[in-house]
C-alpha atoms as one frame of an Amber mdcrd trajectory, in Angstrom:
protein
 274.032 192.036 182.278 273.646 188.710 183.748 271.639 187.215 185.755 271.336
 184.568 189.045 270.527 180.826 187.462 267.628 178.883 188.169 269.488 177.124
 190.099 270.931 180.002 191.878 266.855 181.359 192.614 266.001 177.955 194.167
 269.021 177.563 196.374 268.778 181.048 197.483 264.779 180.126 198.130 265.352
 176.424 200.139 268.241 179.396 202.528 265.780 181.972 202.539 262.792 179.475
 204.007 265.029 177.315 206.684 265.948 180.697 207.772 262.836 181.854 208.125
 262.079 178.002 209.992 264.632 178.700 212.748 263.480 182.159 213.500 259.279
 180.680 213.600 261.659 177.844 216.092 263.831 180.403 218.339 260.429 183.069
 218.168 258.521 180.495 219.796 261.128 178.782 222.078 262.167 182.496 223.672
 258.196 183.440 223.256 256.512 180.049 225.202 260.067 180.463 227.746 259.058
 184.464 228.490 254.758 183.048 228.435 255.703 180.397 230.998 257.991 183.186
 233.272 254.692 185.594 233.105 252.483 183.100 233.637 253.916 181.074 236.425
 255.519 185.406 237.885 251.393 185.916 237.997 250.804 182.849 240.169 253.446
 183.177 242.645 252.198 186.929 243.477 248.983 184.937 244.113 250.676 182.749
 246.437 252.308 185.043 247.869 250.035 186.931 248.235 247.187 184.176 250.178
 249.936 183.100 251.829 250.788 186.566 253.826 246.889 186.927 254.494 247.097
 183.040 256.334 250.124 184.410 257.823 249.269 187.274 259.242 246.014 186.050
 260.391 248.135 183.664 262.243 250.111 186.112 264.086 247.445 188.004 265.250
 245.046 184.947 266.277 246.732 185.346 269.397 247.268 188.587 269.825 244.805
 189.309 272.691 245.223 186.775 275.254 248.045 188.206 276.771 246.329 191.200
 277.318 243.385 189.158 278.337 245.846 187.166 280.962 246.728 190.726 281.837
 243.799 191.432 283.170 244.013 188.226 285.096 244.236 188.392 288.919 245.354
 185.328 290.252 248.907 186.863 288.208 248.475 190.175 289.592 248.457 188.447
 293.020 251.167 186.085 291.853 253.379 189.639 291.381 252.764 191.438 294.413
 251.615 188.654 297.053 253.530 185.176 295.983 252.692 182.852 297.969 252.702
 179.024 296.911 249.025 179.282 296.165 249.020 182.059 294.343 252.006 180.801
 292.453 250.037 177.327 291.994 246.999 179.323 290.915 248.800 182.002 288.866
 249.608 177.762 287.268 246.459 176.383 286.762 245.382 179.680 284.979 247.916
 180.361 282.581 247.814 175.952 281.646 243.824 176.478 281.263 244.402 179.471
 278.727 247.089 178.208 276.754 244.725 174.647 276.391 242.017 176.491 275.127
 243.937 179.045 273.023 245.399 176.703 271.217 249.200 178.401 272.748 251.655
 176.463 272.686 253.139 177.752 276.268 252.728 181.120 278.052 254.336 182.402
 281.306 254.595 185.140 283.752 257.592 186.965 284.657 258.526 189.862 287.392
 259.919 192.884 286.411 263.859 191.423 286.320 262.527 188.355 283.581 262.594
 186.056 286.083 259.498 182.990 285.582 257.446 183.364 288.496 254.936 180.980
 286.748 253.703 179.438 283.906 251.307 176.886 282.037 253.934 173.932 281.826
 255.163 173.992 285.509 254.659 169.896 286.028 256.592 169.629 283.123 260.142
 169.109 282.907 260.858 171.752 280.964 259.033 174.492 283.266 260.266 177.698
 283.037 259.545 179.154 286.080 262.771 180.188 287.504 264.392 181.025 284.180
 264.849 184.197 283.375 264.084 185.812 279.858 265.043 189.503 279.992 267.450
 188.963 277.247 265.099 188.458 275.142 263.920 191.541 272.953 259.911 190.638
 273.701 260.777 191.536 277.370 262.532 194.935 276.397 259.577 195.529 274.119
 257.009 194.818 276.545 258.916 197.002 280.060 258.978 199.915 277.404 256.551
 200.062 275.361 253.847 198.369 276.780 253.861 195.170 274.507 256.295 193.195
 272.511 256.520 190.551 269.470 259.294 187.975 268.850 259.993 185.637 267.415
 262.615 182.799 268.122 264.337 179.422 269.037 262.976 178.408 272.617 265.494
 178.704 274.835 265.160 176.538 277.242 262.608 173.842 275.088 265.167 174.357
 271.765 261.360 174.737 269.918 261.008 177.568 267.465 257.843 180.029 268.434
 256.441 183.374 268.083 256.031 184.961 271.177 254.031 188.033 272.337 253.661
 189.538 275.242 252.330 192.151 278.081 253.093 194.030 280.729 251.104 194.324
 283.711 250.317 197.790 285.807 249.315 198.519 288.773 246.511 201.241 289.084
 249.039 203.876 289.176 250.644 203.070 285.806 254.139 201.199 287.457 254.558
 198.041 285.221 255.047 195.085 288.099 255.423 191.856 285.474 255.183 190.838
 281.930 252.757 188.162 280.416 253.826 186.295 277.446 252.133 183.716 274.606
 253.562 181.477 272.610 252.765 180.732 269.054 253.640 177.903 267.151 253.408
 178.463 263.508 253.731 175.178 262.286 249.872 174.856 261.399 250.652 177.837
 258.720 253.771 175.653 257.307 251.716 171.905 257.273 248.536 173.850 254.746
 250.841 175.335 252.720 252.309 172.274 251.524 249.210 170.375 252.101 248.553
 172.246 249.037 252.332 172.376 247.745 253.647 175.589 248.088 256.751 176.698
 248.464 257.791 179.127 251.216 260.185 180.793 252.463 259.803 183.630 255.323
 262.522 186.162 256.413 262.737 188.218 259.756 264.092 191.169 259.937 267.625
 190.879 259.512 266.517 188.598 256.558 267.147 184.632 257.368 264.758 182.262
 256.464 263.467 181.446 260.196 260.085 179.483 258.618 260.655 178.038 255.477
 258.785 174.489 253.717 262.207 173.933 252.238 264.013 171.998 255.681 267.583
 172.651 254.164 267.059 176.112 254.217 265.467 177.103 257.604 267.937 179.803
 259.399 270.340 180.656 256.154 270.297 183.838 255.647 268.621 185.366 252.281
 272.068 188.032 252.017 274.881 187.405 253.961 274.551 189.671 257.796 276.717
 192.186 258.463 278.222 191.809 261.379 276.595 193.913 263.887 273.522 191.141
 262.706 275.762 188.865 263.320 275.825 190.210 267.250 272.019 191.274 267.070
 271.234 187.954 266.597 273.529 185.926 268.913 273.085 188.810 271.788 269.239
 187.535 271.312 269.403 184.724 271.620 267.034 183.998 268.400 268.659 180.817
 266.282 271.373 179.638 265.145 273.033 180.482 261.628 272.783 177.874 259.168
 275.779 177.114 257.336 275.148 174.799 254.806 272.706 176.290 252.660 274.536
 178.853 250.790 271.530 181.290 248.944 272.116 183.976 246.080 269.065 186.151
 244.564 269.406 187.720 241.121 266.913 189.603 240.490 263.421 187.341 240.679
 265.407 184.271 240.969 266.577 182.568 243.867 269.654 180.782 244.262 269.999
 177.560 246.704 272.587 174.275 246.569 272.664 173.757 243.209 268.941 174.709
 242.371 267.462 178.226 240.740 263.985 179.303 242.099 261.723 181.939 240.584
 260.204 183.160 243.239 257.113 186.430 244.245 258.185 188.536 247.266 255.614
 190.435 249.341 255.526 191.936 253.374 254.115 191.239 256.197 251.518 193.854
 256.997 251.962 192.742 260.807 255.676 191.400 261.476 259.438 193.063 259.737
 258.948 189.830 257.586 259.722 188.479 253.996 258.054 185.940 252.214 259.140
 184.594 248.994 257.041 182.196 247.398 258.757 179.479 245.096 258.902 177.690
 241.786 261.275 175.377 240.115 263.631 176.711 237.116 262.169 172.773 236.183
 259.006 173.604 236.608 258.612 177.128 234.957 260.178 174.613 231.869 258.031
 172.841 232.161 255.515 175.321 231.358 257.252 176.090 228.343 256.876 172.688
 227.245 253.420 172.936 227.113 252.775 176.342 225.749 255.463 174.850 223.375
 252.855 171.675 222.305 250.037 174.208 222.492 251.529 175.663 219.249 252.524
 172.700 217.183 250.965 172.185 214.160 248.665 168.828 214.696
């Protein structure tokens, strides 16, 4: 029985050593990738949770102002008497409360949705005489006493978060609805200041807030015919046809780029918030780990 020659034994040893080195390199590459993704996922989840808390606080910030305005006798008189002096007093009250609270606008509507007084009464874009009965915040307030909604302004073209409250008389009959509009740009500005990438989708799955301007008003998933019809009926926004988004597990593909995502939900609205990290950033972290474990 013959035995392997010393040359063959040495060659086999070198091949085994080479295979071992290749396996170590592959293990390091794969391990550093999964470690980078795990750490980025944890960091992203923390960013998402912090951003959600910030967003929910912002959405709740002016919730009490419509209630305060609903108890203002000047607004009640504008609805019940409607004399020029009553309308002017209501206009000034709305303008004052908007300036004090930091609200973008506030306005008063009658039971038919016609605006009778507004904080911007003396501006070219005054809401007075405009009818917003098609807005969900109005129908919700008329039916349930309160309502909220996010949409692009039908008159100004400026997006915002609307908070509505019904005004009722002594026997509970609804006299009208008062609305406060909140600008959420400050929320996005804080996210950009710390270089966080964030997306917020409404109840239809359309991105209504985004630190990435090109993604705004793009749906996360294709909308059904019913959702498209509802968005058009409520005049929420004009959908973004240029941005095509595709979600695959924890990854979001958009405009040829890929992002690792962490998702959470608002506790105030039926909205979804996503924190993003580019695939390139995850790869860069992987290289950092490889350097840490590299000999020498």
